[in-house]
Short mmCIF file of C-alpha atoms in Angstrom, two decimals:
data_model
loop_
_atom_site.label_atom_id
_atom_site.label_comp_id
_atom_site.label_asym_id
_atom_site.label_seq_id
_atom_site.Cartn_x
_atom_site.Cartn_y
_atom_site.Cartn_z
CA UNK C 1 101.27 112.86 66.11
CA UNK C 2 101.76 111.61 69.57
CA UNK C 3 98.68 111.37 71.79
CA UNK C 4 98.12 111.34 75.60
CA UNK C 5 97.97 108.18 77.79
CA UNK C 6 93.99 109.61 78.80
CA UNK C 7 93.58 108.60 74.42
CA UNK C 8 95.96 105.70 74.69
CA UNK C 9 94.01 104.13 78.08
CA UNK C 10 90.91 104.15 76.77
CA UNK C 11 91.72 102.82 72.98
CA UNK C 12 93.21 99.84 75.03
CA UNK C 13 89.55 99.85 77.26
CA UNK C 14 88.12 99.35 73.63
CA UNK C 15 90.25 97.06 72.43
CA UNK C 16 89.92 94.60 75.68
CA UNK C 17 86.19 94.99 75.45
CA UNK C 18 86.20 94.23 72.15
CA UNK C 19 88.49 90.68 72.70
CA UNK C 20 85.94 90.17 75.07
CA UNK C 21 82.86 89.96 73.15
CA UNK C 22 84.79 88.31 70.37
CA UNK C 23 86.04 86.09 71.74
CA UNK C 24 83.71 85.25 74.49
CA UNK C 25 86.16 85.54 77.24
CA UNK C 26 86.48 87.23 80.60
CA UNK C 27 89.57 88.72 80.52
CA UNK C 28 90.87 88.14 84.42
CA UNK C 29 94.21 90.46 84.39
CA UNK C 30 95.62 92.84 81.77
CA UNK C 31 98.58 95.29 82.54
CA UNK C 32 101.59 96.85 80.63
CA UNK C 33 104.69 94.97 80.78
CA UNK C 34 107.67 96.13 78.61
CA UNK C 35 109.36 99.22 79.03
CA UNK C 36 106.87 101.62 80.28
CA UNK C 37 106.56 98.84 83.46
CA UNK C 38 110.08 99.08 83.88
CA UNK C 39 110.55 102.48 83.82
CA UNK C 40 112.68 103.53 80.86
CA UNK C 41 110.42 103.92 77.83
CA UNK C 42 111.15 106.51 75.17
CA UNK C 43 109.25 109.38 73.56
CA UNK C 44 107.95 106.82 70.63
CA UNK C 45 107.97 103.60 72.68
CA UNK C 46 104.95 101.13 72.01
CA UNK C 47 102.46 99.95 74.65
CA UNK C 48 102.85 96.22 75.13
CA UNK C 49 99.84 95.01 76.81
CA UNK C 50 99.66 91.79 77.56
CA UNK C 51 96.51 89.83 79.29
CA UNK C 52 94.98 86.54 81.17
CA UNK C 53 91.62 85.29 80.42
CA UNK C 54 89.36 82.45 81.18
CA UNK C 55 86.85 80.70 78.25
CA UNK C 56 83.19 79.61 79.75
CA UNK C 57 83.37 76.34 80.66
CA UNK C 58 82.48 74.20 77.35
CA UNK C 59 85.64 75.09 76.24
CA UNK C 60 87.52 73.25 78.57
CA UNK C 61 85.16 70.14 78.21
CA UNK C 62 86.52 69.43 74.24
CA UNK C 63 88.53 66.25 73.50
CA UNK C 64 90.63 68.48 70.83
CA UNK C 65 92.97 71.15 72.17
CA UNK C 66 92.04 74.91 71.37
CA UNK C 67 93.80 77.62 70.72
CA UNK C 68 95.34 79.12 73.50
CA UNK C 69 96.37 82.92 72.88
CA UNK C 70 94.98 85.54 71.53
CA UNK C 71 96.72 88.09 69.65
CA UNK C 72 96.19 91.73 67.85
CA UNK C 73 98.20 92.60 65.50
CA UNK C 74 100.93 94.82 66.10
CA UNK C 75 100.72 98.32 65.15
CA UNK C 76 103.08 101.70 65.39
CA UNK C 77 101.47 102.59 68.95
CA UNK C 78 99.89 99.00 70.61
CA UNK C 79 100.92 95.58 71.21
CA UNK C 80 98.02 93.12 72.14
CA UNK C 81 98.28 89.64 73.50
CA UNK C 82 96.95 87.58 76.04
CA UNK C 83 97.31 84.09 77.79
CA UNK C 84 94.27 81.37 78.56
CA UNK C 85 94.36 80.64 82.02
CA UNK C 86 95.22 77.22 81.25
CA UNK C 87 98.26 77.73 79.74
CA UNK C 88 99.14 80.69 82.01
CA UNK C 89 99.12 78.10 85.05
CA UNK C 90 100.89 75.13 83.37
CA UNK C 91 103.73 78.10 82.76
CA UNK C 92 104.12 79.15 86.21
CA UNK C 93 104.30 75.32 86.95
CA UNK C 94 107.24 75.48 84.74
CA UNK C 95 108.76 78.92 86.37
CA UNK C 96 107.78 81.02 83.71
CA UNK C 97 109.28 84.45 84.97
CA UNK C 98 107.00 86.54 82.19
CA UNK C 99 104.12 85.52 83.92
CA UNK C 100 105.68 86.63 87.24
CA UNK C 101 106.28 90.18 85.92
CA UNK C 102 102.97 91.00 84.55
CA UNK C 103 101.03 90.25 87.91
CA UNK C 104 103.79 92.77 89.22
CA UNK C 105 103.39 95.21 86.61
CA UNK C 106 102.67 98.71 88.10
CA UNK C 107 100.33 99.49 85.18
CA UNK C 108 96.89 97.64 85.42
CA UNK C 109 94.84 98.04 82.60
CA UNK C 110 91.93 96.02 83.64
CA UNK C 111 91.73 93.12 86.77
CA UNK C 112 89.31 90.87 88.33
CA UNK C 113 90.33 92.03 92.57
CA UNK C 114 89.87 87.95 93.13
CA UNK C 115 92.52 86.48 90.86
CA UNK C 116 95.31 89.10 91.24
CA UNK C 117 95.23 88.37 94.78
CA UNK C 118 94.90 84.65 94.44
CA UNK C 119 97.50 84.83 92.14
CA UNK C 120 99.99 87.42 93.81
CA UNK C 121 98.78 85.74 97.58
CA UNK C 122 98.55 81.95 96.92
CA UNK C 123 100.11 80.77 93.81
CA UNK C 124 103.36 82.98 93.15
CA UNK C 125 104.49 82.31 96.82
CA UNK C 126 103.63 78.68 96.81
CA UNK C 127 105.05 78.01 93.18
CA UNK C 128 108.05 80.07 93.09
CA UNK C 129 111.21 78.32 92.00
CA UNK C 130 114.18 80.78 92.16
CA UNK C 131 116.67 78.38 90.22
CA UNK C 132 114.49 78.67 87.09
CA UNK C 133 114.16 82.36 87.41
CA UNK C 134 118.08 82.60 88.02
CA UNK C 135 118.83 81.22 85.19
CA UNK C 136 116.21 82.90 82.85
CA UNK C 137 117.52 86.07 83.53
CA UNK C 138 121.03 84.83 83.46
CA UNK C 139 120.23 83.08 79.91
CA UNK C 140 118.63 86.64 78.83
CA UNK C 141 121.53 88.48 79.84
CA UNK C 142 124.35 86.38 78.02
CA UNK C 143 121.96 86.41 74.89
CA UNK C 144 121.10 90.64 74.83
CA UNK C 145 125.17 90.94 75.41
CA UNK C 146 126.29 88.76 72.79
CA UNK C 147 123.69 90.05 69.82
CA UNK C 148 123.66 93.57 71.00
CA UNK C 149 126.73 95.11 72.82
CA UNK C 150 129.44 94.27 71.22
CA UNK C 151 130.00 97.39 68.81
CA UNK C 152 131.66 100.02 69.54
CA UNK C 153 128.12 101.91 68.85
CA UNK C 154 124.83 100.32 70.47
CA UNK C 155 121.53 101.01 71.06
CA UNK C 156 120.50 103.07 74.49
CA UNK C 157 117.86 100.64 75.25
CA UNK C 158 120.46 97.89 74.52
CA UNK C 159 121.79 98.25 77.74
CA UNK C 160 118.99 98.35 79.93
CA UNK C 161 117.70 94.94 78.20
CA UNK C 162 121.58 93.59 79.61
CA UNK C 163 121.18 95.39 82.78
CA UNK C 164 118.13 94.68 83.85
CA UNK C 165 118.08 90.89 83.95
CA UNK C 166 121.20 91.10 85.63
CA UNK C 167 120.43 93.43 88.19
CA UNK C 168 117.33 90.88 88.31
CA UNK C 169 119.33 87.56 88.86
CA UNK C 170 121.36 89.92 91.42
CA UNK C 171 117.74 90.29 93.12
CA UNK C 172 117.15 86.32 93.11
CA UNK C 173 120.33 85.13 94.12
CA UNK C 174 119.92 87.31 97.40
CA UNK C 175 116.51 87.36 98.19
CA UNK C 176 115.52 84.00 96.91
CA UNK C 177 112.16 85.98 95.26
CA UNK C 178 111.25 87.94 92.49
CA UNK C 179 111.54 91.98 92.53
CA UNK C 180 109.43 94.72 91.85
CA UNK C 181 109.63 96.10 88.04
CA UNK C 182 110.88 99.12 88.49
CA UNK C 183 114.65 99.20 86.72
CA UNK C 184 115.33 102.72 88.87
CA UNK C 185 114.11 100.89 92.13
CA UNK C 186 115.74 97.47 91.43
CA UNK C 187 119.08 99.90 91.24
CA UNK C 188 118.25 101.60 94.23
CA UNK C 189 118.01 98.37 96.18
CA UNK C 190 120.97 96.35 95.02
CA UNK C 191 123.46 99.63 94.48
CA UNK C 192 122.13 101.46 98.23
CA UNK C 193 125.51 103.69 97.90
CA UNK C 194 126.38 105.97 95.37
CA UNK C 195 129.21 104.79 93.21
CA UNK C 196 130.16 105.38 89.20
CA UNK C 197 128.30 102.42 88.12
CA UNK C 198 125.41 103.50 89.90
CA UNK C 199 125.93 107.26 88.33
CA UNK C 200 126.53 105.60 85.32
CA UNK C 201 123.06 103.76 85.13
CA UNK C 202 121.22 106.52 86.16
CA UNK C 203 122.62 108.83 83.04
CA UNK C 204 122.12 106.12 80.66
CA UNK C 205 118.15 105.86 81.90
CA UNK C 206 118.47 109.95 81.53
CA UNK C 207 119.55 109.76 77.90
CA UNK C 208 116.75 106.64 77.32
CA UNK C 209 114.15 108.56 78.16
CA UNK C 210 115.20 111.41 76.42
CA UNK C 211 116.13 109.10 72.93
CA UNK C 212 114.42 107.59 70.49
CA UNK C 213 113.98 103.60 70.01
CA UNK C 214 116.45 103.79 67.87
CA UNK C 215 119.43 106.04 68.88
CA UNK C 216 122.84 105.20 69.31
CA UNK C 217 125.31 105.58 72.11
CA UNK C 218 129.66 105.25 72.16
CA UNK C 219 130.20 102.16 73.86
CA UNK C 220 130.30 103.04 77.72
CA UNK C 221 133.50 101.25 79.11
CA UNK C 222 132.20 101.44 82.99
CA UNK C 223 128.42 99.71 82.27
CA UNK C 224 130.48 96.70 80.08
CA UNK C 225 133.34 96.22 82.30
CA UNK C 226 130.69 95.17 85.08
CA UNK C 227 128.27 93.17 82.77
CA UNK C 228 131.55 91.25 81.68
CA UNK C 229 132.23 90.90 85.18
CA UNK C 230 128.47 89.62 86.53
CA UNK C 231 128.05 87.79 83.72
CA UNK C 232 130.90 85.74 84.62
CA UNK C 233 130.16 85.77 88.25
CA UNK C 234 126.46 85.06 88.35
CA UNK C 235 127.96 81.91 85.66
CA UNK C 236 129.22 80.29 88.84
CA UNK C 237 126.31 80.69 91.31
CA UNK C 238 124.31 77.78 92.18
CA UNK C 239 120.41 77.88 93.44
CA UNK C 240 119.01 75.47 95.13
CA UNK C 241 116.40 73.42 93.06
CA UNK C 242 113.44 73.18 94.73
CA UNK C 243 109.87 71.33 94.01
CA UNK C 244 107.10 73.19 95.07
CA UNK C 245 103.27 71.82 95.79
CA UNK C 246 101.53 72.51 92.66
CA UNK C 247 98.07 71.88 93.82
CA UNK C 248 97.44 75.34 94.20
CA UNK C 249 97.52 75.87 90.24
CA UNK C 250 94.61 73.11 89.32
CA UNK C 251 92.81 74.71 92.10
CA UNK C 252 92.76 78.10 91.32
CA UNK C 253 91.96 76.73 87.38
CA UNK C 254 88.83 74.97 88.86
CA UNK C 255 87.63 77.91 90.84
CA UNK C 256 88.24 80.92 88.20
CA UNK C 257 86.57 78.87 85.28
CA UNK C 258 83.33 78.00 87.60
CA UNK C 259 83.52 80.42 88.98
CA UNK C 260 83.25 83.33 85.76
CA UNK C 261 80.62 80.59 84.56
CA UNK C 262 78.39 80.98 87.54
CA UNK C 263 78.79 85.18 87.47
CA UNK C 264 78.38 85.32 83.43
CA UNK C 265 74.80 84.53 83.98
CA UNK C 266 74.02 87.18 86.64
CA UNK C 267 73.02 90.39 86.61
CA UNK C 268 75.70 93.13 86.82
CA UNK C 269 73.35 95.93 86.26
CA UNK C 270 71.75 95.73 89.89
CA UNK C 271 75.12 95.91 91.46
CA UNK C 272 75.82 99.16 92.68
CA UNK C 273 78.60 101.73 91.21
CA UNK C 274 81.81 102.80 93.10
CA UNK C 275 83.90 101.00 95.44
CA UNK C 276 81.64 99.65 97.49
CA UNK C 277 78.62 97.11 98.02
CA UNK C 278 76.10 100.31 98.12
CA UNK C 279 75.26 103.78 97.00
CA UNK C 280 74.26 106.07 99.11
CA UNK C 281 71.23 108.11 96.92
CA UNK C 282 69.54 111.02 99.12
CA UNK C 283 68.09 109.97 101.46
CA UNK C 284 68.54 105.99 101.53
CA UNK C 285 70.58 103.92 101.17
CA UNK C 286 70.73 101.15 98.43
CA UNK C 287 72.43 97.74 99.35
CA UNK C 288 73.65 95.64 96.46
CA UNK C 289 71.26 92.70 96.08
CA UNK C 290 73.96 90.39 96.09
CA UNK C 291 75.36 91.30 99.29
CA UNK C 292 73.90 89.41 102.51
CA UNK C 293 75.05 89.41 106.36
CA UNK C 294 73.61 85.97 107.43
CA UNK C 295 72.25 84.29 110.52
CA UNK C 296 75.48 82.01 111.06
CA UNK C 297 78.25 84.69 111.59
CA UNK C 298 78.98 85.12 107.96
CA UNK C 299 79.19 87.89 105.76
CA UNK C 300 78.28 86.69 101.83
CA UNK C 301 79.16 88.10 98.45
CA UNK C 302 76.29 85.91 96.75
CA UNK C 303 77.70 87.20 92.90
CA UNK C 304 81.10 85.83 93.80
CA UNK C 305 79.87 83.25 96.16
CA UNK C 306 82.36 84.16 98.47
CA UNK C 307 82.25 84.04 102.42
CA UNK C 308 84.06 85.83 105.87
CA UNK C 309 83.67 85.87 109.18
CA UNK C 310 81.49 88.70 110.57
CA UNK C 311 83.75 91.48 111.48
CA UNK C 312 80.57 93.48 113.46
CA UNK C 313 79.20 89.57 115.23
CA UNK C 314 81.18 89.12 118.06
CA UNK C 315 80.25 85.57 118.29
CA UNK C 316 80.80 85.13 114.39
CA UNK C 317 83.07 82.21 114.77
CA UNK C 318 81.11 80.40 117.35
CA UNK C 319 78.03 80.82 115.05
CA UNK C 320 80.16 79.73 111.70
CA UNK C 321 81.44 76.70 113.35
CA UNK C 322 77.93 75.94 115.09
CA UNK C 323 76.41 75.90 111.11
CA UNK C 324 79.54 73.85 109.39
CA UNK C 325 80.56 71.95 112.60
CA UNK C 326 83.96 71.72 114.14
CA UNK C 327 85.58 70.88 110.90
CA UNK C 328 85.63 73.90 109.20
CA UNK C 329 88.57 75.66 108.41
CA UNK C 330 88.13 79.53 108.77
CA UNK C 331 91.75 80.88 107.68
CA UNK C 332 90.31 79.41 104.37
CA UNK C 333 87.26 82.05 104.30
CA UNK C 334 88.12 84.38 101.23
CA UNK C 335 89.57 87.17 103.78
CA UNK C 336 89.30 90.08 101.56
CA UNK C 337 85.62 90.13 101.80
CA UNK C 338 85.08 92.49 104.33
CA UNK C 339 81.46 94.21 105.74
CA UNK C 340 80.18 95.74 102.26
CA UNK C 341 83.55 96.43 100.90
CA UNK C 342 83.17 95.65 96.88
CA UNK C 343 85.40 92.59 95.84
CA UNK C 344 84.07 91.74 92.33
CA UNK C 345 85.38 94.52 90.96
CA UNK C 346 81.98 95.27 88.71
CA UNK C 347 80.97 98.68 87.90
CA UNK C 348 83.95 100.08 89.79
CA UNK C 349 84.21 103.76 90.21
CA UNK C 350 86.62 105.00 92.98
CA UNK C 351 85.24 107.20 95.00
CA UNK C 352 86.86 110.68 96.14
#
């Protein structure tokens, strides 16, 4: 019996609610990120969700290290596990590509606004080491090709786990930055003229889609003739090696864990549904408590204890700089808070 993705979204709500409570976490990112992100899953594929959370703040005040995933077991339909933000960090530090993908995942199952964008804004761009992504797609590639293409029968999805990291290493050696998800895109991008090989791809995602996890294909001569050929190619490109500032990491750690301490003892029920920092009730209008336009140019998102410049106060920065003095830096004001548009993300129901 295969039910819809309305009955599979909300069993994973459910689930992520309940590792929540559980676990006594705040869960700061969850998305999909195996094949349904990239864009060739089959009729009985499984939904791998994976997920970032943060502990409250005792937990990262022990002597003795904790454990540092958290994992559901795996059943027919769903497969559940998440990263602490700890350990999520220290693997970016290290180039971890994973990590990479799921913040670019096209499927969001659940998100604090503030860390996606800290993350995708600040800490991917800043961190980003292209020789250690090269060479963990490059590493996946040889590995899928040598355990899984060399019958003269394989797997449909076979392929695509050969294809895809090399059409991802393609990605890195030219751009020098990591791609979108999407297999059918990343083709699109790096094959801009129809050839064969292009046609070629484009069936085999055809018959993926259509097949089940475990069907078979003849071996197709075109798609191995130019894996052979990459694989030996991309074996003789070298990336630079570079060291990035990693400051960015133990300061995003520091402001997400104090952060979700501060909010957990706040009041979520006063802040107003939808997409914004009011509802609009006939005939007034309701401001969410939490929200304040201040006296010094500043805007305020008290929950999130967040500040911008005054987007309405002509003399906002005047006023800002008059309160702080001279040596405030305003390009550091969180610039996504803008005049009552919701940014914590609480009670969120998008409006028509």
């Amino acid at each position: 019996l295969l039910m819809s993705d309305i009955d599979i979204n909300q069993q994973i709500e459910q689930y992520l609610k309940r590792i929540e409570q559980e676990h006594d976490v705040t869960i700061l990112f969850a998305c999909e990120s195996g094949s349904r992100a990239w864009g060739f899953e089959s009729p009985d594929s499984d939904y791998d969700v994976r997920f970032i959370y943060v502990h409250r703040l005792e937990w990262y005040l022990r002597v003795s290290p904790q454990r540092d995933v958290i994992e559901i077991p795996i059943n027919d339909v769903l497969d559940i596990n998440g990263w602490e933000l700890r350990k999520a960090l220290a693997l970016l530090k290290k180039g971890n590509a994973t990590l990479i993908e799921w913040l670019s995942s096209p499927i969001i199952y659940q998100q604090s606004g503030y860390f996606e964008r800290r993350m995708r804004l600040e800490a991917i761009p800043q961190t980003y080491q292209p020789e250690r992504s090269f060479h963990h797609y490059l590493h996946m590639a040889r590995r899928n090709y040598r355990e899984y293409l060399q019958g003269e029968q394989v797997r449909f999805k076979k392929y695509l786990y050969v294809l895809r990291p090399i059409l991802v290493a393609q990605w890195v050696e030219q751009k020098r930055n990591s791609p979108l998800m999407n297999f059918k895109w990343l083709v699109c991008q790096l094959m801009p003229e129809p050839t064969p090989l292009r046609q070629a791809i484009a069936d085999l995602l055809v018959q993926k889609k259509q097949a089940l996890e475990t069907e078979y294909t003849p071996k197709i001569t075109i798609l191995n003739d130019f894996i052979e050929s990459e694989l030996a190619r991309l074996a003789l490109v070298d990336i630079e090696v570079i060291t990035p500032d990693f400051s960015i990491l133990d300061e995003i750690l520091h402001d997400m864990v104090t952060r979700f301490q501060d909010m957990s003892q706040k009041d979520t029920s006063v802040i107003p549904k939808g997409e914004y920092c009011y509802d609009i009730p006939t005939p007034d209008r309701t401001i969410c408590p939490y929200w304040q336009r201040t006296d010094y140019g500043m805007v305020k998102c008290n929950y999130m204890n967040l500040e911008h410049l005054d987007e309405f106060d002509t003399n906002a920065k005047a006023k800002a700089i008059a309160h702080y003095g001279d040596h405030i830096d305003l390009s550091n004001c969180y610039s996504y808070l803008f005049d009552e548009e919701k940014i914590c993300d609480v009670n969120m129901e998008w409006d028509d």
